[in-house]
Amino acid sequence: MLECGMLEQDRRALRRRSAILCKELVVDALLIQSLQADDILTESMAESIMAEQTSQKRSWRLLLLLPKRGPRAFSSFCSALRETEQQHLCDLLTQSPEKDGKVTPKQRFVDSPLPLPTQEGIAAKRARTHESMEFSLDADSPINTPVLPCTPDFYLSHCQQSYRMNSSPRGFALVISNVTFDPCAAPDLDPRKGGEVDDEVLRKVFTELDYLVTVHRDLTAQGMRTCIENFCRRPDHRTVDSCVVCLLSHGVEGAIYGTDGQLLQLDWVFESFDNAHCPLLQNKPKMFFIQACRGEEMDCGVEQIDGPARTCSPSCEQRDAGREGQGDANSRQRGDMGRPRIKLPQRSDMICGFASLKGTAAMRNTKRGSWFIQELNTSLRLHARDTHLADIMVQVNGRIKEREGYAPGTAHHRCKEMSEFTSSLCKDLYLFPKYQPQY
C-alpha cells in the first residue's frame, strides 16, 4: 500500500520544472512500464495516460498523478527518465534550488547535449519521440493493459442495432503465422523476425475478448488450406456469435505465401466463409486480419527502404513483401481474369483489415512485431468497449500512417504506411468485451 503522498521537496521540484517537463518529456510505453514495475502506477492509471491523444497531454496527466503516488514516486520517476534516455530531465529535477539562483537559464544548459526549451527544444523532443517509437522498441513490448470492459449502459443503448454478441465464448479465432520459410523451396523468403510476437499478441487480445484462439505456425500453402477448411467445418460455430481469422506471412496482392513458397489465394479464403460454404456462420460477423505485403511500394516519401537487402541500418524494421515481382509476373501471365480478387461486397457480414494498401509493403519490427498488429492490439484493448470495429480500423490506420522510421545518419528518412479495410457488414459490429447480458 502506497503512503499518502510525495515528499514536499520532491513535489516542489516537479512543480518548479512542470513547464519544461510538459514540453520535453516523452511519455512512451517504456517509461510507463518502468513506473508500473516499481508499483508507482496501476494498470488503470497506465491506460488512462496512454489513452491521451497527444504527448503533452500524456505528460500532464502523469505529472498530476505522481505527487499522489507515495514517497518513492519521485526517485522511481527519475530512474525511469534515465532508463529512457532522458537524463537531462532527471538532472533538472535533482538540481538544487540554490544552484538555480546562481546561474542564468542559458548557463544552466551549457553542458547539456540538448538545446534550450524553446522552439529548438521542441524540435529535439520530436526527434526523441521518433527514436522511442522505433529504436527503443528493442527493450519495449506491446501494450498489454487489460481489455477495457463494456458498460451495461453502453450495451443496452447499442445492442438493438448491432450484431448479436452474447455467446460465451464470443466465437472461435484462428491465427496462422508463418515465420520461418523453407530455405530450399522458398530461398527468396526471409524469416519474418518479430512474427512470433504478432501471433502471441493476437492470441492474448482475442482471448481477453472471449474468443477461443487456436494458433498454427509455419504452414505450407496446402497446410493453410487444410487448416482453414477444418476451421470452417467446426460444428460448434453453430453455438457462437462470430469468428476471427488472422493470416500473417509474406505476401503479394491477393495472396499470401506458405512456408514452401506457394501462394494461398485470399479470394479462396473469403469464399470458404461465405454464406454458401459456411452456413453455420450465416448472419454472423466474420472478421479477417491480414498481415502481409500487397506489393513493394512504400506509401510516400521514401528515400531508403528499411529492409535487410536495401540498407545497412541496424533498425528493426522489415517488409513482408517476399517475392512480389515474381508473383506479379505470374499474375500478368494468367491475365486480368486470373488475378486473385477480393469480392467481399458480395459476401455479407465480413470485415477484413489489411496491413497495407494495394500494391504497397507492410512494415514489421523484428523485436516488437508488425506495425499493423501493434496498433490493432492497442486499439482493441482501449476502445473495443465502446467503438464500432470499422471505426477501430480507421483509428488503426490513423495511428499507422503517422509512424516514422529513422535510420542512423538519414535524418529525413521516412517510411509511412497505411492500412486498409473492406466491409460487407450489415449491422454495427461491437464486441461488447467482458459484458454478459443478464436474463
Tab-separated table of C-alpha atoms in Angstrom:
chain	number	residue	atom	x	y	z
A	1	MET	CA	0.000	0.000	0.000
A	2	LEU	CA	1.487	3.375	-1.022
A	3	GLU	CA	1.924	6.050	1.597
A	4	CYS	CA	-0.246	9.080	1.035
A	5	GLY	CA	1.956	11.444	-0.914
A	6	MET	CA	5.284	12.562	-2.238
A	7	LEU	CA	7.829	14.357	-0.048
A	8	GLU	CA	7.304	18.107	-0.114
A	9	GLN	CA	10.777	18.854	-1.533
A	10	ASP	CA	10.176	16.411	-4.392
A	11	ARG	CA	6.726	17.821	-5.011
A	12	ARG	CA	8.235	21.323	-5.282
A	13	ALA	CA	10.856	20.066	-7.750
A	14	LEU	CA	8.152	18.653	-10.002
A	15	ARG	CA	6.114	21.838	-9.734
A	16	ARG	CA	9.156	24.028	-10.455
A	17	ARG	CA	10.017	22.056	-13.624
A	18	SER	CA	6.479	21.317	-14.773
A	19	ALA	CA	6.573	23.686	-17.767
A	20	ILE	CA	9.794	22.181	-19.147
A	21	LEU	CA	8.599	18.643	-18.428
A	22	CYS	CA	5.351	19.187	-20.327
A	23	LYS	CA	7.329	20.429	-23.330
A	24	GLU	CA	10.176	17.926	-23.382
A	25	LEU	CA	9.088	14.805	-21.519
A	26	VAL	CA	8.459	11.780	-23.747
A	27	VAL	CA	5.888	9.537	-22.115
A	28	ASP	CA	6.141	6.283	-24.041
A	29	ALA	CA	5.403	2.655	-23.183
A	30	LEU	CA	8.918	2.051	-21.862
A	31	LEU	CA	8.679	4.859	-19.291
A	32	ILE	CA	5.195	3.790	-18.198
A	33	GLN	CA	6.264	0.158	-17.835
A	34	SER	CA	9.198	1.204	-15.663
A	35	LEU	CA	6.828	3.055	-13.313
A	36	GLN	CA	4.446	0.096	-13.298
A	37	ALA	CA	7.289	-2.277	-12.434
A	38	ASP	CA	8.031	-0.134	-9.359
A	39	ASP	CA	4.344	-0.203	-8.377
A	40	ILE	CA	4.075	3.565	-8.810
A	41	LEU	CA	1.351	3.339	-11.444
A	42	THR	CA	-1.517	0.891	-11.546
A	43	GLU	CA	-2.709	-0.668	-14.795
A	44	SER	CA	-5.730	1.603	-14.940
A	45	MET	CA	-3.503	4.663	-14.451
A	46	ALA	CA	-1.199	3.487	-17.234
A	47	GLU	CA	-4.206	3.010	-19.521
A	48	SER	CA	-5.549	6.473	-18.806
A	49	ILE	CA	-2.175	8.067	-19.548
A	50	MET	CA	-1.519	6.187	-22.794
A	51	ALA	CA	-5.092	6.808	-23.987
A	52	GLU	CA	-4.367	10.552	-24.237
A	53	GLN	CA	-4.069	11.663	-27.853
A	54	THR	CA	-1.010	13.931	-27.591
A	55	SER	CA	2.381	13.653	-25.914
A	56	GLN	CA	1.802	16.864	-23.960
A	57	LYS	CA	-1.485	15.566	-22.539
A	58	ARG	CA	0.175	12.302	-21.526
A	59	SER	CA	2.917	14.257	-19.780
A	60	TRP	CA	0.416	16.472	-17.962
A	61	ARG	CA	-1.664	13.516	-16.752
A	62	LEU	CA	1.435	11.725	-15.466
A	63	LEU	CA	2.617	14.837	-13.619
A	64	LEU	CA	-0.778	15.159	-11.961
A	65	LEU	CA	-0.636	11.557	-10.740
A	66	LEU	CA	2.954	11.335	-9.491
A	67	PRO	CA	2.637	13.567	-6.366
A	68	LYS	CA	-0.156	11.290	-5.106
A	69	ARG	CA	1.798	8.049	-5.514
A	70	GLY	CA	3.879	7.987	-2.366
A	71	PRO	CA	7.404	8.974	-1.264
A	72	ARG	CA	9.092	6.583	-3.724
A	73	ALA	CA	7.399	8.084	-6.781
A	74	PHE	CA	9.977	10.824	-7.332
A	75	SER	CA	13.051	8.553	-7.252
A	76	SER	CA	11.276	5.977	-9.413
A	77	PHE	CA	10.369	8.678	-11.940
A	78	CYS	CA	13.994	9.852	-12.076
A	79	SER	CA	15.130	6.273	-12.598
A	80	ALA	CA	12.602	5.866	-15.429
A	81	LEU	CA	13.916	9.048	-17.050
A	82	ARG	CA	17.444	7.627	-17.030
A	83	GLU	CA	16.260	4.318	-18.489
A	84	THR	CA	14.500	6.117	-21.353
A	85	GLU	CA	17.482	8.317	-22.222
A	86	GLN	CA	16.029	11.487	-20.716
A	87	GLN	CA	18.899	12.090	-18.307
A	88	HIS	CA	18.768	15.851	-18.920
A	89	LEU	CA	15.294	15.986	-17.339
A	90	CYS	CA	16.443	13.883	-14.408
A	91	ASP	CA	19.320	16.320	-13.882
A	92	LEU	CA	16.921	19.260	-13.922
A	93	LEU	CA	14.704	17.691	-11.290
A	94	THR	CA	17.562	16.814	-8.956
A	95	GLN	CA	19.329	20.151	-9.331
A	96	SER	CA	19.174	22.118	-6.096
A	97	PRO	CA	17.095	25.354	-5.942
A	98	GLU	CA	20.164	27.216	-4.629
A	99	LYS	CA	22.030	26.477	-7.835
A	100	ASP	CA	19.090	27.867	-9.786
A	101	GLY	CA	19.646	31.262	-8.191
A	102	LYS	CA	23.363	31.385	-9.031
A	103	VAL	CA	23.244	30.743	-12.751
A	104	THR	CA	21.189	32.040	-15.601
A	105	PRO	CA	18.967	29.707	-17.608
A	106	LYS	CA	21.354	29.948	-20.528
A	107	GLN	CA	24.359	28.988	-18.390
A	108	ARG	CA	22.454	26.115	-16.847
A	109	PHE	CA	22.241	24.339	-20.201
A	110	VAL	CA	25.784	24.988	-21.426
A	111	ASP	CA	26.948	21.431	-20.838
A	112	SER	CA	23.691	19.814	-21.889
A	113	PRO	CA	23.645	17.940	-25.210
A	114	LEU	CA	20.100	19.221	-25.759
A	115	PRO	CA	19.083	22.789	-26.657
A	116	LEU	CA	17.148	25.210	-24.504
A	117	PRO	CA	13.401	24.553	-24.190
A	118	THR	CA	12.474	26.974	-26.953
A	119	GLN	CA	11.412	26.094	-30.489
A	120	GLU	CA	14.699	24.214	-30.874
A	121	GLY	CA	13.861	22.285	-27.718
A	122	ILE	CA	10.531	21.244	-29.199
A	123	ALA	CA	12.328	20.006	-32.295
A	124	ALA	CA	14.617	17.945	-30.080
A	125	LYS	CA	11.592	16.369	-28.455
A	126	ARG	CA	10.220	15.299	-31.824
A	127	ALA	CA	13.456	13.525	-32.641
A	128	ARG	CA	13.337	11.678	-29.324
A	129	THR	CA	9.731	10.670	-29.963
A	130	HIS	CA	10.672	9.022	-33.251
A	131	GLU	CA	13.573	7.265	-31.590
A	132	SER	CA	11.378	5.945	-28.803
A	133	MET	CA	8.899	4.693	-31.394
A	134	GLU	CA	11.415	2.666	-33.373
A	135	PHE	CA	14.861	2.086	-31.917
A	136	SER	CA	13.801	1.806	-28.288
A	137	LEU	CA	11.461	-0.977	-29.296
A	138	ASP	CA	14.334	-3.411	-28.706
A	139	ALA	CA	13.659	-3.066	-24.987
A	140	ASP	CA	9.930	-2.466	-25.287
A	141	SER	CA	6.965	-4.783	-25.557
A	142	PRO	CA	3.457	-4.493	-26.985
A	143	ILE	CA	0.860	-2.820	-24.809
A	144	ASN	CA	-0.650	-5.445	-22.521
A	145	THR	CA	-3.046	-3.434	-20.406
A	146	PRO	CA	-6.284	-5.389	-19.884
A	147	VAL	CA	-9.074	-5.010	-22.417
A	148	LEU	CA	-11.388	-2.327	-21.071
A	149	PRO	CA	-14.883	-3.707	-20.354
A	150	CYS	CA	-18.123	-2.589	-21.960
A	151	THR	CA	-20.577	-0.953	-19.562
A	152	PRO	CA	-24.190	-2.174	-19.175
A	153	ASP	CA	-25.500	1.236	-20.256
A	154	PHE	CA	-23.498	1.149	-23.485
A	155	TYR	CA	-24.628	-2.394	-24.273
A	156	LEU	CA	-28.296	-1.597	-23.675
A	157	SER	CA	-28.132	1.520	-25.857
A	158	HIS	CA	-26.413	-0.205	-28.804
A	159	CYS	CA	-27.413	-3.884	-28.807
A	160	GLN	CA	-30.599	-3.436	-30.871
A	161	GLN	CA	-28.838	-2.083	-33.975
A	162	SER	CA	-25.801	-4.373	-33.615
A	163	TYR	CA	-24.874	-7.935	-34.393
A	164	ARG	CA	-25.766	-10.305	-31.578
A	165	MET	CA	-22.646	-10.716	-29.423
A	166	ASN	CA	-23.881	-12.557	-26.340
A	167	SER	CA	-22.321	-16.009	-26.581
A	168	SER	CA	-19.513	-17.080	-24.306
A	169	PRO	CA	-17.150	-17.656	-25.911
A	170	ARG	CA	-17.924	-14.933	-28.430
A	171	GLY	CA	-16.563	-17.229	-31.129
A	172	PHE	CA	-13.511	-19.077	-32.393
A	173	ALA	CA	-10.334	-17.369	-33.601
A	174	LEU	CA	-7.803	-18.901	-35.965
A	175	VAL	CA	-4.285	-17.442	-36.200
A	176	ILE	CA	-1.887	-18.715	-38.895
A	177	SER	CA	1.571	-17.205	-38.572
A	178	ASN	CA	4.377	-18.078	-40.984
A	179	VAL	CA	7.694	-17.014	-39.503
A	180	THR	CA	10.310	-19.414	-40.931
A	181	PHE	CA	10.307	-20.445	-44.583
A	182	ASP	CA	11.855	-23.486	-46.252
A	183	PRO	CA	15.279	-22.306	-47.492
A	184	CYS	CA	15.201	-24.880	-50.311
A	185	ALA	CA	11.626	-24.451	-51.518
A	186	ALA	CA	11.467	-20.696	-50.834
A	187	PRO	CA	15.041	-19.311	-50.866
A	188	ASP	CA	13.846	-15.743	-51.548
A	189	LEU	CA	11.592	-15.571	-48.476
A	190	ASP	CA	13.483	-14.366	-45.423
A	191	PRO	CA	12.408	-15.315	-41.895
A	192	ARG	CA	9.777	-12.915	-40.568
A	193	LYS	CA	11.580	-11.899	-37.407
A	194	GLY	CA	9.057	-10.475	-34.980
A	195	GLY	CA	6.241	-12.588	-36.431
A	196	GLU	CA	6.241	-14.749	-33.314
A	197	VAL	CA	5.451	-11.609	-31.308
A	198	ASP	CA	2.449	-10.898	-33.530
A	199	ASP	CA	0.764	-14.270	-33.073
A	200	GLU	CA	1.240	-14.137	-29.299
A	201	VAL	CA	-0.197	-10.600	-29.175
A	202	LEU	CA	-3.236	-11.742	-31.174
A	203	ARG	CA	-3.689	-14.831	-29.019
A	204	LYS	CA	-3.741	-12.724	-25.866
A	205	VAL	CA	-6.007	-9.925	-27.039
A	206	PHE	CA	-8.643	-12.198	-28.593
A	207	THR	CA	-8.561	-14.496	-25.583
A	208	GLU	CA	-9.333	-11.452	-23.432
A	209	LEU	CA	-12.141	-10.578	-25.850
A	210	ASP	CA	-13.603	-14.024	-25.016
A	211	TYR	CA	-12.594	-15.949	-28.133
A	212	LEU	CA	-11.207	-19.481	-28.123
A	213	VAL	CA	-7.958	-18.969	-30.024
A	214	THR	CA	-6.001	-21.564	-31.997
A	215	VAL	CA	-2.532	-20.632	-33.282
A	216	HIS	CA	-0.753	-22.506	-36.086
A	217	ARG	CA	2.751	-21.564	-37.160
A	218	ASP	CA	4.820	-22.250	-40.264
A	219	LEU	CA	2.359	-23.985	-42.589
A	220	THR	CA	2.748	-24.709	-46.283
A	221	ALA	CA	0.138	-23.338	-48.659
A	222	GLN	CA	-1.654	-26.689	-48.613
A	223	GLY	CA	-1.319	-26.833	-44.842
A	224	MET	CA	-3.038	-23.447	-44.583
A	225	ARG	CA	-5.851	-24.644	-46.872
A	226	THR	CA	-6.405	-27.748	-44.775
A	227	CYS	CA	-6.314	-25.766	-41.536
A	228	ILE	CA	-8.874	-23.243	-42.832
A	229	GLU	CA	-11.148	-25.964	-44.219
A	230	ASN	CA	-11.152	-27.747	-40.854
A	231	PHE	CA	-11.861	-24.464	-39.063
A	232	CYS	CA	-14.800	-23.659	-41.366
A	233	ARG	CA	-16.351	-27.069	-40.727
A	234	ARG	CA	-16.335	-26.841	-36.932
A	235	PRO	CA	-19.845	-27.832	-35.864
A	236	ASP	CA	-19.614	-25.616	-32.755
A	237	HIS	CA	-19.749	-22.484	-34.939
A	238	ARG	CA	-23.489	-23.040	-34.548
A	239	THR	CA	-23.398	-22.064	-30.861
A	240	VAL	CA	-21.279	-18.884	-31.106
A	241	ASP	CA	-21.925	-15.413	-32.473
A	242	SER	CA	-18.831	-14.627	-34.598
A	243	CYS	CA	-15.418	-15.766	-35.764
A	244	VAL	CA	-11.944	-14.292	-36.331
A	245	VAL	CA	-9.265	-15.317	-38.853
A	246	CYS	CA	-5.739	-13.819	-38.755
A	247	LEU	CA	-3.222	-14.616	-41.511
A	248	LEU	CA	0.395	-13.454	-41.102
A	249	SER	CA	3.027	-14.133	-43.737
A	250	HIS	CA	4.900	-12.725	-46.703
A	251	GLY	CA	2.519	-11.826	-49.479
A	252	VAL	CA	1.582	-10.249	-52.787
A	253	GLU	CA	-1.631	-8.563	-53.858
A	254	GLY	CA	-4.437	-11.058	-53.327
A	255	ALA	CA	-2.373	-13.907	-51.875
A	256	ILE	CA	-0.027	-14.936	-49.073
A	257	TYR	CA	2.903	-17.341	-49.064
A	258	GLY	CA	3.110	-20.708	-47.411
A	259	THR	CA	6.451	-21.809	-45.978
A	260	ASP	CA	7.017	-23.787	-49.196
A	261	GLY	CA	6.901	-20.639	-51.311
A	262	GLN	CA	3.481	-21.472	-52.783
A	263	LEU	CA	0.666	-18.926	-52.733
A	264	LEU	CA	-2.680	-19.220	-50.999
A	265	GLN	CA	-5.283	-17.050	-52.711
A	266	LEU	CA	-7.188	-14.789	-50.310
A	267	ASP	CA	-10.231	-14.964	-52.556
A	268	TRP	CA	-10.448	-18.688	-51.748
A	269	VAL	CA	-10.177	-17.892	-48.018
A	270	PHE	CA	-13.092	-15.456	-48.108
A	271	GLU	CA	-15.140	-17.840	-50.255
A	272	SER	CA	-14.662	-20.548	-47.634
A	273	PHE	CA	-16.540	-18.411	-45.112
A	274	ASP	CA	-19.350	-17.129	-47.325
A	275	ASN	CA	-22.991	-17.994	-46.771
A	276	ALA	CA	-22.904	-20.957	-49.155
A	277	HIS	CA	-19.734	-22.640	-47.900
A	278	CYS	CA	-20.066	-21.922	-44.175
A	279	PRO	CA	-23.787	-21.946	-43.363
A	280	LEU	CA	-23.220	-22.175	-39.593
A	281	LEU	CA	-21.824	-18.613	-39.719
A	282	GLN	CA	-24.605	-17.114	-41.790
A	283	ASN	CA	-25.706	-13.706	-40.491
A	284	LYS	CA	-22.801	-13.709	-38.040
A	285	PRO	CA	-19.850	-11.311	-38.309
A	286	LYS	CA	-16.654	-12.800	-39.696
A	287	MET	CA	-13.506	-10.780	-39.031
A	288	PHE	CA	-10.287	-11.173	-41.048
A	289	PHE	CA	-6.926	-9.545	-40.348
A	290	ILE	CA	-4.192	-9.930	-42.976
A	291	GLN	CA	-0.619	-9.045	-42.031
A	292	ALA	CA	1.246	-9.319	-45.318
A	293	CYS	CA	2.576	-7.070	-48.041
A	294	ARG	CA	0.471	-6.412	-51.111
A	295	GLY	CA	3.368	-5.101	-53.213
A	296	GLU	CA	6.760	-3.428	-52.849
A	297	GLU	CA	5.891	0.261	-52.963
A	298	MET	CA	6.083	2.498	-49.912
A	299	ASP	CA	3.188	4.897	-49.418
A	300	CYS	CA	5.103	8.177	-49.547
A	301	GLY	CA	8.352	9.999	-49.022
A	302	VAL	CA	10.671	7.009	-49.170
A	303	GLU	CA	14.366	7.696	-49.602
A	304	GLN	CA	15.534	4.313	-48.366
A	305	ILE	CA	13.621	1.092	-47.763
A	306	ASP	CA	14.464	-0.075	-44.281
A	307	GLY	CA	14.891	-3.768	-45.004
A	308	PRO	CA	17.809	-6.177	-44.791
A	309	ALA	CA	18.534	-6.245	-48.521
A	310	ARG	CA	18.393	-2.494	-49.081
A	311	THR	CA	20.093	-0.817	-46.140
A	312	CYS	CA	22.950	-1.157	-43.689
A	313	SER	CA	20.788	0.301	-40.927
A	314	PRO	CA	20.661	-1.710	-37.686
A	315	SER	CA	16.996	-0.746	-37.348
A	316	CYS	CA	14.417	-3.424	-36.649
A	317	GLU	CA	12.018	-2.560	-39.479
A	318	GLN	CA	11.448	-5.033	-42.313
A	319	ARG	CA	8.920	-5.587	-45.084
A	320	ASP	CA	6.641	-8.573	-45.517
A	321	ALA	CA	6.738	-8.430	-49.299
A	322	GLY	CA	8.598	-11.618	-50.154
A	323	ARG	CA	8.748	-12.189	-53.901
A	324	GLU	CA	6.308	-9.581	-55.153
A	325	GLY	CA	7.949	-9.220	-58.541
A	326	GLN	CA	7.621	-12.891	-59.382
A	327	GLY	CA	4.076	-13.018	-58.033
A	328	ASP	CA	3.020	-10.041	-60.140
A	329	ALA	CA	4.642	-11.533	-63.217
A	330	ASN	CA	2.755	-14.792	-62.743
A	331	SER	CA	-0.460	-12.846	-62.320
A	332	ARG	CA	0.138	-10.943	-65.538
A	333	GLN	CA	0.789	-14.233	-67.377
A	334	ARG	CA	-2.606	-15.502	-66.194
A	335	GLY	CA	-4.275	-12.324	-67.451
A	336	ASP	CA	-6.618	-9.978	-65.661
A	337	MET	CA	-9.336	-12.614	-65.240
A	338	GLY	CA	-6.862	-14.893	-63.488
A	339	ARG	CA	-5.690	-12.408	-60.923
A	340	PRO	CA	-6.783	-13.039	-57.345
A	341	ARG	CA	-9.547	-10.626	-56.451
A	342	ILE	CA	-11.384	-9.917	-53.240
A	343	LYS	CA	-15.166	-9.812	-53.561
A	344	LEU	CA	-16.176	-9.037	-50.021
A	345	PRO	CA	-19.089	-6.737	-51.003
A	346	GLN	CA	-20.800	-9.823	-52.494
A	347	ARG	CA	-20.394	-11.727	-49.229
A	348	SER	CA	-22.344	-10.482	-46.286
A	349	ASP	CA	-21.237	-9.988	-42.698
A	350	MET	CA	-17.494	-9.833	-43.373
A	351	ILE	CA	-14.880	-7.240	-42.482
A	352	CYS	CA	-11.229	-7.555	-43.459
A	353	GLY	CA	-8.333	-5.417	-42.260
A	354	PHE	CA	-5.178	-5.320	-44.384
A	355	ALA	CA	-1.807	-4.159	-43.075
A	356	SER	CA	-1.166	-2.103	-46.211
A	357	LEU	CA	-2.790	-0.619	-49.275
A	358	LYS	CA	-2.956	-2.492	-52.570
A	359	GLY	CA	0.484	-2.631	-54.173
A	360	THR	CA	2.371	-1.490	-51.071
A	361	ALA	CA	4.609	-3.010	-48.431
A	362	ALA	CA	3.741	-3.637	-44.784
A	363	MET	CA	6.253	-2.790	-42.062
A	364	ARG	CA	7.335	-5.153	-39.305
A	365	ASN	CA	9.635	-4.522	-36.356
A	366	THR	CA	11.870	-7.520	-35.710
A	367	LYS	CA	11.572	-7.068	-31.947
A	368	ARG	CA	8.066	-5.805	-31.329
A	369	GLY	CA	6.157	-7.192	-34.284
A	370	SER	CA	4.216	-5.695	-37.157
A	371	TRP	CA	3.033	-2.103	-37.076
A	372	PHE	CA	-0.494	-3.123	-38.053
A	373	ILE	CA	-0.780	-5.796	-35.350
A	374	GLN	CA	0.709	-3.459	-32.729
A	375	GLU	CA	-1.858	-0.762	-33.411
A	376	LEU	CA	-4.735	-3.231	-33.772
A	377	ASN	CA	-3.854	-4.698	-30.372
A	378	THR	CA	-3.695	-1.254	-28.748
A	379	SER	CA	-6.968	-0.038	-30.263
A	380	LEU	CA	-8.865	-3.212	-29.370
A	381	ARG	CA	-7.662	-3.074	-25.773
A	382	LEU	CA	-8.514	0.584	-25.275
A	383	HIS	CA	-11.547	1.144	-27.490
A	384	ALA	CA	-13.415	-2.127	-28.177
A	385	ARG	CA	-15.621	-1.376	-25.186
A	386	ASP	CA	-17.426	1.475	-26.963
A	387	THR	CA	-16.259	1.655	-30.588
A	388	HIS	CA	-17.610	0.011	-33.757
A	389	LEU	CA	-14.981	-2.292	-35.309
A	390	ALA	CA	-14.984	-0.254	-38.532
A	391	ASP	CA	-14.141	2.858	-36.523
A	392	ILE	CA	-11.408	0.935	-34.725
A	393	MET	CA	-9.885	0.110	-38.122
A	394	VAL	CA	-9.980	3.813	-39.012
A	395	GLN	CA	-8.151	4.569	-35.750
A	396	VAL	CA	-5.571	1.887	-36.553
A	397	ASN	CA	-4.957	3.422	-39.961
A	398	GLY	CA	-4.556	6.885	-38.478
A	399	ARG	CA	-2.002	5.668	-35.951
A	400	ILE	CA	-0.033	3.669	-38.531
A	401	LYS	CA	0.245	6.414	-41.114
A	402	GLU	CA	1.776	8.777	-38.536
A	403	ARG	CA	4.619	6.408	-37.709
A	404	GLU	CA	8.022	7.461	-38.983
A	405	GLY	CA	11.128	5.304	-39.061
A	406	TYR	CA	14.569	6.884	-38.864
A	407	ALA	CA	17.757	5.174	-39.940
A	408	PRO	CA	21.045	6.395	-38.404
A	409	GLY	CA	22.615	9.123	-40.479
A	410	THR	CA	19.483	9.725	-42.556
A	411	ALA	CA	17.631	12.488	-40.768
A	412	HIS	CA	14.968	12.760	-43.443
A	413	HIS	CA	14.344	9.050	-43.912
A	414	ARG	CA	10.643	8.257	-43.609
A	415	CYS	CA	8.694	5.041	-44.009
A	416	LYS	CA	4.986	5.696	-43.857
A	417	GLU	CA	2.379	3.010	-44.217
A	418	MET	CA	-1.394	2.978	-44.447
A	419	SER	CA	-3.644	0.074	-43.616
A	420	GLU	CA	-6.956	-0.593	-45.316
A	421	PHE	CA	-10.154	-2.451	-44.598
A	422	THR	CA	-13.094	-3.702	-46.610
A	423	SER	CA	-16.515	-4.437	-45.192
A	424	SER	CA	-19.781	-6.102	-46.099
A	425	LEU	CA	-21.222	-5.780	-42.615
A	426	CYS	CA	-24.989	-5.383	-42.463
A	427	LYS	CA	-25.182	-4.063	-38.878
A	428	ASP	CA	-22.990	-2.303	-36.365
A	429	LEU	CA	-20.252	-4.578	-35.042
A	430	TYR	CA	-19.425	-4.035	-31.395
A	431	LEU	CA	-17.502	-6.704	-29.488
A	432	PHE	CA	-19.031	-5.729	-26.119
A	433	PRO	CA	-15.958	-7.011	-24.225
A	434	LYS	CA	-16.472	-8.618	-20.810
A	435	TYR	CA	-20.201	-7.945	-20.820
A	436	GLN	CA	-22.725	-10.735	-20.369
A	437	PRO	CA	-26.431	-9.844	-20.572
A	438	GLN	CA	-28.480	-10.725	-17.528
A	439	TYR	CA	-31.544	-12.780	-18.392
